[in-house]
PDB file of C-alpha atoms in Angstrom:
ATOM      1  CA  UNK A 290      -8.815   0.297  25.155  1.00 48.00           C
ATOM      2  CA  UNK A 291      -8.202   2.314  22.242  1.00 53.00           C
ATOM      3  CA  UNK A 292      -4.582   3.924  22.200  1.00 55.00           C
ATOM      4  CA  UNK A 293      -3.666   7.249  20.390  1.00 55.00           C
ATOM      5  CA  UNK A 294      -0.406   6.959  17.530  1.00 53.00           C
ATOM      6  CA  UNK A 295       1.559   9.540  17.813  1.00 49.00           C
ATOM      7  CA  UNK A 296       2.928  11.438  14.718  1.00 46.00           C
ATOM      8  CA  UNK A 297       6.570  10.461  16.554  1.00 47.00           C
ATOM      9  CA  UNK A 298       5.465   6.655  15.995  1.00 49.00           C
ATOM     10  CA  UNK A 299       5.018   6.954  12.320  1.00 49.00           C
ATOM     11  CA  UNK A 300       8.502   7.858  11.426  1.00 50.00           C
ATOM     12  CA  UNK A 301       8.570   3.833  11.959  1.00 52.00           C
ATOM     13  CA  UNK A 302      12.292   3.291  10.050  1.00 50.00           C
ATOM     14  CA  UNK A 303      15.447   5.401  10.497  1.00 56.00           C
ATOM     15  CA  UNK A 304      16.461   6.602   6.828  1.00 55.00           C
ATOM     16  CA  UNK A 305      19.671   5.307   7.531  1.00 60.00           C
ATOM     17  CA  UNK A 306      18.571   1.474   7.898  1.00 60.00           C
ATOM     18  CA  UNK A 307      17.255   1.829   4.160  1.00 51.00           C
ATOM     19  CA  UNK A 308      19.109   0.258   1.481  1.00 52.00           C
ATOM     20  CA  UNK A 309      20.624   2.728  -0.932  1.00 84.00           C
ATOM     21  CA  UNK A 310      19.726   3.471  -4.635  1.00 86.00           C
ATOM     22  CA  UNK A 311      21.201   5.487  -7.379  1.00 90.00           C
ATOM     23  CA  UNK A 312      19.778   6.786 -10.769  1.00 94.00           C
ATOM     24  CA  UNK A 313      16.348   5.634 -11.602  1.00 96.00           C
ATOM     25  CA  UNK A 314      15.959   3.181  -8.414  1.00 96.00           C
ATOM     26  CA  UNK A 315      16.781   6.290  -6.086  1.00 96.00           C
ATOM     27  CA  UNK A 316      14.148   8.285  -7.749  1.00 96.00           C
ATOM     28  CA  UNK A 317      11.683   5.627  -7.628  1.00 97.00           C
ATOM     29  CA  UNK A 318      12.048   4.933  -4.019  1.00 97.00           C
ATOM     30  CA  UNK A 319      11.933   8.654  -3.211  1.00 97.00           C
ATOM     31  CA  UNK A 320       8.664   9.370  -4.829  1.00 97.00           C
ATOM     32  CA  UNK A 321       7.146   6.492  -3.293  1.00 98.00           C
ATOM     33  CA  UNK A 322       8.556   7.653   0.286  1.00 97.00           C
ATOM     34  CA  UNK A 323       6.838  10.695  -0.260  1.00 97.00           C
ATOM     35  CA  UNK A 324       3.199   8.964  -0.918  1.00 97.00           C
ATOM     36  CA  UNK A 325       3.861   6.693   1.786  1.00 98.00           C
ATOM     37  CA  UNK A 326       4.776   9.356   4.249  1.00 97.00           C
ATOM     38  CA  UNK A 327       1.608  11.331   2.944  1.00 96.00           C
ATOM     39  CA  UNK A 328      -0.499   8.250   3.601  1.00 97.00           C
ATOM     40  CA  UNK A 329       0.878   7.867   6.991  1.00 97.00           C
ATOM     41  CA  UNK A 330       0.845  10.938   7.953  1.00 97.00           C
ATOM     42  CA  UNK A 331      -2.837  10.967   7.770  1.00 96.00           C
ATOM     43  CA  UNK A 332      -3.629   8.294  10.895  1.00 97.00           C
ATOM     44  CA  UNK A 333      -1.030  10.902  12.938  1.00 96.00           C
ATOM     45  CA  UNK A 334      -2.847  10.978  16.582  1.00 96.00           C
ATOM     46  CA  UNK A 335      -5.811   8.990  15.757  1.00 97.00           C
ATOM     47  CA  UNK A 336      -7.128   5.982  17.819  1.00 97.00           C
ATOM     48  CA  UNK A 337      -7.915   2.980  16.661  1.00 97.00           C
ATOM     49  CA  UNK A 338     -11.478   3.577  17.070  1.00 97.00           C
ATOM     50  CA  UNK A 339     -10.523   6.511  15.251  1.00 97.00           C
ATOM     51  CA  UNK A 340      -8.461   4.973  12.032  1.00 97.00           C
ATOM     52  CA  UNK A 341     -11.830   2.344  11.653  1.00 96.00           C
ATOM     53  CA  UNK A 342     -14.067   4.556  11.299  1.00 96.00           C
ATOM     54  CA  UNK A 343     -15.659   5.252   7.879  1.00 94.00           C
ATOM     55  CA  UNK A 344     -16.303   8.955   7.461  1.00 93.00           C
ATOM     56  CA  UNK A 345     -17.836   9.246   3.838  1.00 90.00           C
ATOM     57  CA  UNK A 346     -20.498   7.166   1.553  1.00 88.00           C
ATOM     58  CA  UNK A 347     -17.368   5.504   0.906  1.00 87.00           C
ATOM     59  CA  UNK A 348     -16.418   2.197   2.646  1.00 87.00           C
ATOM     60  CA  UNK A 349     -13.171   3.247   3.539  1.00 92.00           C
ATOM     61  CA  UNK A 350     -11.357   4.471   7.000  1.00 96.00           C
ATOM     62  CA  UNK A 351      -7.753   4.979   7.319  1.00 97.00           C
ATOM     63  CA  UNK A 352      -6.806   1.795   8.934  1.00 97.00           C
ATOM     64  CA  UNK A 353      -8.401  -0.086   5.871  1.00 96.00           C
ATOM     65  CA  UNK A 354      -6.812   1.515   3.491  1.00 96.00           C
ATOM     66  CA  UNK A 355      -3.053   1.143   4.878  1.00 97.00           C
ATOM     67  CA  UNK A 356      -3.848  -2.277   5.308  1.00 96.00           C
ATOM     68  CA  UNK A 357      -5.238  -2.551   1.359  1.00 96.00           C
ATOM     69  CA  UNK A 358      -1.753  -0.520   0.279  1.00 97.00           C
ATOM     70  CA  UNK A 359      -0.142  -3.082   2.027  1.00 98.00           C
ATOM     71  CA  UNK A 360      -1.339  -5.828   0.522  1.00 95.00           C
ATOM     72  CA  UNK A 361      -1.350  -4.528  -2.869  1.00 95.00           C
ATOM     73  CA  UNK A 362       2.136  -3.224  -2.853  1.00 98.00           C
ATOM     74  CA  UNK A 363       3.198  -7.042  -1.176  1.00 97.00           C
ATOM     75  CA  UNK A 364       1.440  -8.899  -3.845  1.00 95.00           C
ATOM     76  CA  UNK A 365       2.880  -6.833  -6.369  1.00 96.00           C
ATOM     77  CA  UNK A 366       6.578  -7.119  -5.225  1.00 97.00           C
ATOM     78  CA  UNK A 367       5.699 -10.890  -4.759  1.00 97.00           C
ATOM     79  CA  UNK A 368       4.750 -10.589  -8.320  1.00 96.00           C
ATOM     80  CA  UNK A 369       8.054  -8.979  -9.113  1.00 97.00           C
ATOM     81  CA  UNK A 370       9.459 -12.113  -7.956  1.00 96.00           C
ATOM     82  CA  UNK A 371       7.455 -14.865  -8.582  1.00 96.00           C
ATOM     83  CA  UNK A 372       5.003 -13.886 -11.853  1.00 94.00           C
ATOM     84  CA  UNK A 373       1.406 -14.071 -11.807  1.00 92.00           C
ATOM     85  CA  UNK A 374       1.454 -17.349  -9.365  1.00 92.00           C
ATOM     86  CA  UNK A 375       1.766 -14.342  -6.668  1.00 93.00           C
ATOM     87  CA  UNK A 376      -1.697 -13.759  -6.864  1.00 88.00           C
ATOM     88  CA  UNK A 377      -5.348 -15.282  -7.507  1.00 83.00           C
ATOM     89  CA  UNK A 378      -6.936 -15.756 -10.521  1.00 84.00           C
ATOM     90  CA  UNK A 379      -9.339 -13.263 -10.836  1.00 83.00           C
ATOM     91  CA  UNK A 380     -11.518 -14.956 -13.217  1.00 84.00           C
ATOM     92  CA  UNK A 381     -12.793 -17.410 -11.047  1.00 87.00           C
ATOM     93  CA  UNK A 382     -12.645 -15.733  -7.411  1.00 86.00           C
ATOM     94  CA  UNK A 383     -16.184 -16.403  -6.168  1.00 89.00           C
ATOM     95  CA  UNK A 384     -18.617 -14.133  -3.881  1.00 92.00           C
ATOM     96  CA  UNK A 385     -16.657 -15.454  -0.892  1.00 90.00           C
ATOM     97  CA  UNK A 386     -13.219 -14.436  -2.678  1.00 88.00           C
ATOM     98  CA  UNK A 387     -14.312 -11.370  -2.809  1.00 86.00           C
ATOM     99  CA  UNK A 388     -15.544 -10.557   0.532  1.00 85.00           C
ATOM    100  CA  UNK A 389     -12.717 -12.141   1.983  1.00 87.00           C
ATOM    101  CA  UNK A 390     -10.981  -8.934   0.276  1.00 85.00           C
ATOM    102  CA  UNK A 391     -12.553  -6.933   0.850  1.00 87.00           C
ATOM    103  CA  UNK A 392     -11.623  -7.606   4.627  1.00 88.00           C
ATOM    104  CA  UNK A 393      -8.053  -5.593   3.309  1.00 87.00           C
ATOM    105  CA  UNK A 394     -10.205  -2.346   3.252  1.00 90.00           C
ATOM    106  CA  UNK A 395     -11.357  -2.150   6.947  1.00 92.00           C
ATOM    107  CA  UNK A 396      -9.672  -2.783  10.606  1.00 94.00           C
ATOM    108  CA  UNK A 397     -11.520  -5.975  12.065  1.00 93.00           C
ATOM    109  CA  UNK A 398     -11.763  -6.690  15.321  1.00 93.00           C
ATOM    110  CA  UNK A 399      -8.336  -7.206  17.353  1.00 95.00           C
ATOM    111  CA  UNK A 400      -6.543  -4.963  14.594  1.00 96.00           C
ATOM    112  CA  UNK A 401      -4.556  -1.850  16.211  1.00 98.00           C
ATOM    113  CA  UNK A 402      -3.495   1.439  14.058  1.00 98.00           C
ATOM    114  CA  UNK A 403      -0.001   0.173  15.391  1.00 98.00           C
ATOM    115  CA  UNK A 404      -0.155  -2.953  14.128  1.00 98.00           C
ATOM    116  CA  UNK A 405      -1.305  -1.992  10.638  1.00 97.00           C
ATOM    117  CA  UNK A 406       1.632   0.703  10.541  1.00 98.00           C
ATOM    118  CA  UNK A 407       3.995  -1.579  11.728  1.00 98.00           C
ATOM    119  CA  UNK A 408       3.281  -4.291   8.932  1.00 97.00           C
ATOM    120  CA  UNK A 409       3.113  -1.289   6.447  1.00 98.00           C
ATOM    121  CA  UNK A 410       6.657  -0.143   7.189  1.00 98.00           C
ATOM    122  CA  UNK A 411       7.727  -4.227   7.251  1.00 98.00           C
ATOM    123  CA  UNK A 412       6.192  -4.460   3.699  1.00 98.00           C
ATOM    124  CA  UNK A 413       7.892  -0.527   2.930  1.00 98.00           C
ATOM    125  CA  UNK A 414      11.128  -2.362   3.915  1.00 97.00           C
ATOM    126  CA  UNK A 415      11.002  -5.318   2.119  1.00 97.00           C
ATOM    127  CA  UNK A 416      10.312  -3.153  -1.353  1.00 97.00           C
ATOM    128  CA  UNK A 417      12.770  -0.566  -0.857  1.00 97.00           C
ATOM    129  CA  UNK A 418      15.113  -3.411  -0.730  1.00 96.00           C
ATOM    130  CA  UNK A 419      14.227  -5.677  -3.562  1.00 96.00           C
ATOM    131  CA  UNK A 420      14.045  -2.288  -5.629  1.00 96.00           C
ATOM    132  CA  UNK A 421      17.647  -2.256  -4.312  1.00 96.00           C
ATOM    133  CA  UNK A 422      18.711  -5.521  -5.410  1.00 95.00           C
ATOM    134  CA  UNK A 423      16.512  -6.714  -8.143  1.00 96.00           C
ATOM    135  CA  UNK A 424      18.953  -7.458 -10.957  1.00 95.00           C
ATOM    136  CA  UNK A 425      17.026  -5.652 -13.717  1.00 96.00           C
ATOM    137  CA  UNK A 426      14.209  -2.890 -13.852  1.00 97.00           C
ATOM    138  CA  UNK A 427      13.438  -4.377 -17.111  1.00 97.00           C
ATOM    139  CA  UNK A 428      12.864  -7.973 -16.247  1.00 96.00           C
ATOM    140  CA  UNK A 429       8.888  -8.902 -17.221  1.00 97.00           C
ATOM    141  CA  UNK A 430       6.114 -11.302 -16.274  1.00 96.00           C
ATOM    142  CA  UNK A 431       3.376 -12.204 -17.757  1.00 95.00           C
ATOM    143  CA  UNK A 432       0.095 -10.478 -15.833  1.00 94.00           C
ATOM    144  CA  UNK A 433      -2.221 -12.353 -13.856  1.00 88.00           C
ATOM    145  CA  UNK A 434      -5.483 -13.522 -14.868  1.00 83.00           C
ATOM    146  CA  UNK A 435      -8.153 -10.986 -14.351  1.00 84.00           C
ATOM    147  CA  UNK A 436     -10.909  -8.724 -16.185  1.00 84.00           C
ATOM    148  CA  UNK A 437      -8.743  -5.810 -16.230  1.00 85.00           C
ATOM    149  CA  UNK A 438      -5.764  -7.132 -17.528  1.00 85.00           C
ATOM    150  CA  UNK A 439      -4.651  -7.358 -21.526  1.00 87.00           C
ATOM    151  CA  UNK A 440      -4.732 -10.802 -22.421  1.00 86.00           C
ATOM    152  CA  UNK A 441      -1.176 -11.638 -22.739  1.00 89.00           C
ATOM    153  CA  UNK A 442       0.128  -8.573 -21.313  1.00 93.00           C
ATOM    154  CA  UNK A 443       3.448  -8.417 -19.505  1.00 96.00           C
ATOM    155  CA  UNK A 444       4.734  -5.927 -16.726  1.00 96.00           C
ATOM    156  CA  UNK A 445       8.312  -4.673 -16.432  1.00 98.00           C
ATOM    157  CA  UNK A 446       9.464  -4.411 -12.597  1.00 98.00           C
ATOM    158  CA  UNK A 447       9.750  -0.556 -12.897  1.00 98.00           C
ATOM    159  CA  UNK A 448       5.762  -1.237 -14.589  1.00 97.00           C
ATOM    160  CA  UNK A 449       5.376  -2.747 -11.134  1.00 97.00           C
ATOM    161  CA  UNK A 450       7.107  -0.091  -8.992  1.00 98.00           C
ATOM    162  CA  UNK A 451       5.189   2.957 -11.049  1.00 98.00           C
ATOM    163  CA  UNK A 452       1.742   0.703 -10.235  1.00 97.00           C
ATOM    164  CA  UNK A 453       2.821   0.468  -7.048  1.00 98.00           C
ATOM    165  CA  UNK A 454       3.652   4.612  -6.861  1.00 98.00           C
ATOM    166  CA  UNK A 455       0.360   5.805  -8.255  1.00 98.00           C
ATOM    167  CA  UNK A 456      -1.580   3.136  -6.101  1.00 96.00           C
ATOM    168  CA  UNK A 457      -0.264   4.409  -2.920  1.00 98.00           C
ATOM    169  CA  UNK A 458      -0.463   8.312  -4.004  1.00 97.00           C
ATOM    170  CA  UNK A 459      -4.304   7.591  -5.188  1.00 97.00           C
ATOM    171  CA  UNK A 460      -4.763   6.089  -1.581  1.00 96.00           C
ATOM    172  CA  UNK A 461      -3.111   8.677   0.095  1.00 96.00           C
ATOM    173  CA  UNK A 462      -5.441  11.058  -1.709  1.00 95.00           C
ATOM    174  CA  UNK A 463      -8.745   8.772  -0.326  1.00 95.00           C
ATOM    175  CA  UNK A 464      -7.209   8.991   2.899  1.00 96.00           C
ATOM    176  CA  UNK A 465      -6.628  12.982   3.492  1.00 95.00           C
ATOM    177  CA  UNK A 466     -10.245  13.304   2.725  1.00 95.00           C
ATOM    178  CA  UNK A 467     -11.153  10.753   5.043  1.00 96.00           C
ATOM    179  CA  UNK A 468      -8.930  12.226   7.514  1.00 96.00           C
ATOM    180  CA  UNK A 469     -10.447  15.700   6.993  1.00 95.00           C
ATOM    181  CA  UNK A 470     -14.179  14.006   7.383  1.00 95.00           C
ATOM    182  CA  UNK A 471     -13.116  12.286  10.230  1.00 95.00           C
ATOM    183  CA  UNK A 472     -12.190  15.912  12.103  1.00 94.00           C
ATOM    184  CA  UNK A 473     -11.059  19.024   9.241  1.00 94.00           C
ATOM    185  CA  UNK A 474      -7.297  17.480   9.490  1.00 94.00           C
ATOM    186  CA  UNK A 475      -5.441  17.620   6.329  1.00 89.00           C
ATOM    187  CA  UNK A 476      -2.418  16.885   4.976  1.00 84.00           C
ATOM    188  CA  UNK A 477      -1.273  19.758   3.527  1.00 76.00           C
ATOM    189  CA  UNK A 478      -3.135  23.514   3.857  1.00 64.00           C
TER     190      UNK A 478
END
């Protein structure tokens, strides 16, 4: 049985639980709120049938691509933390790496709307926190291993967070024209 979420069930943590920022962190976190909120926002009263289905030449549905924002944004805080042993080494992912990841991108079977929100606002949680915390905005690692990064490049945490900010506004942008394909819900207008 597929079961509606309600835009009342994607207010999923009380601003007042959140850790609190000043300066720079507080700005950060507020800009991301406001993708992830737009993001959200766009699954509001959609089944899971509903958030799985692709609606464009795309691959894409909603559920997928909460789930892929997810993941990025946790592998990226990991990163924060740990360096590049947070993630894979691109170079040498096979076929089967690949496909495997591309699982991140769609709901599979057993997956609920609800339960990708909910592990969303657990991974929300866990950044708005360490963004909170993190001794030093400035603090670097070296980047992973992969096609697309500089050889020898380093990221910054706030390098991180702003990666982080335009990956989840980019996806929120997939995911109001989804939404709108799905059935002329948008957003915004």
């Amino acid at each position: 049985m597929s079961e509606t979420v309600t835009v009342n069930e994607l207010a999923t943590h009380d601003p007042a639980d959140e850790p609190t920022a000043t300066g720079e962190r507080a700005e950060l976190l507020e800009v991301l709120a406001t993708h992830r909120r737009f993001l959200r926002f766009t699954t509001r009263d959609l089944t899971d049938e509903q958030a799985g289905r692709r609606t464009t030449a795309s691959q894409l549905c909603l559920g997928g691509l909460i789930k892929h924002v997810a993941a990025v944004e946790r592998t990226w805080v990991q990163f924060i933390l740990d360096g590049p042993s947070a993630m894979p080494d691109f170079t040498t992912m096979t076929e089967a790496d690949w496909a495997r990841r591309a699982d991140d991108f769609r709901m599979l079977p057993g997956e609920t709307l609800a339960g990708v929100l909910a592990n969303y606002a657990e991974v929300s949680r866990r950044t708005d926190e360490l963004v909170v915390t993190l001794p030093d905005l400035d603090a670097t690692q070296p980047l992973p291993k992969a096609p697309w990064s500089e050889p020898g490049g380093q990221w910054s945490a706030r390098r991180v967070l702003m990666h982080i900010i335009a990956e989840t506004a980019q996806h929120a942008g997939h995911a109001d024209i989804i939404r709108e394909s799905l059935d002329g819900a948008k957003t915004m207008g």
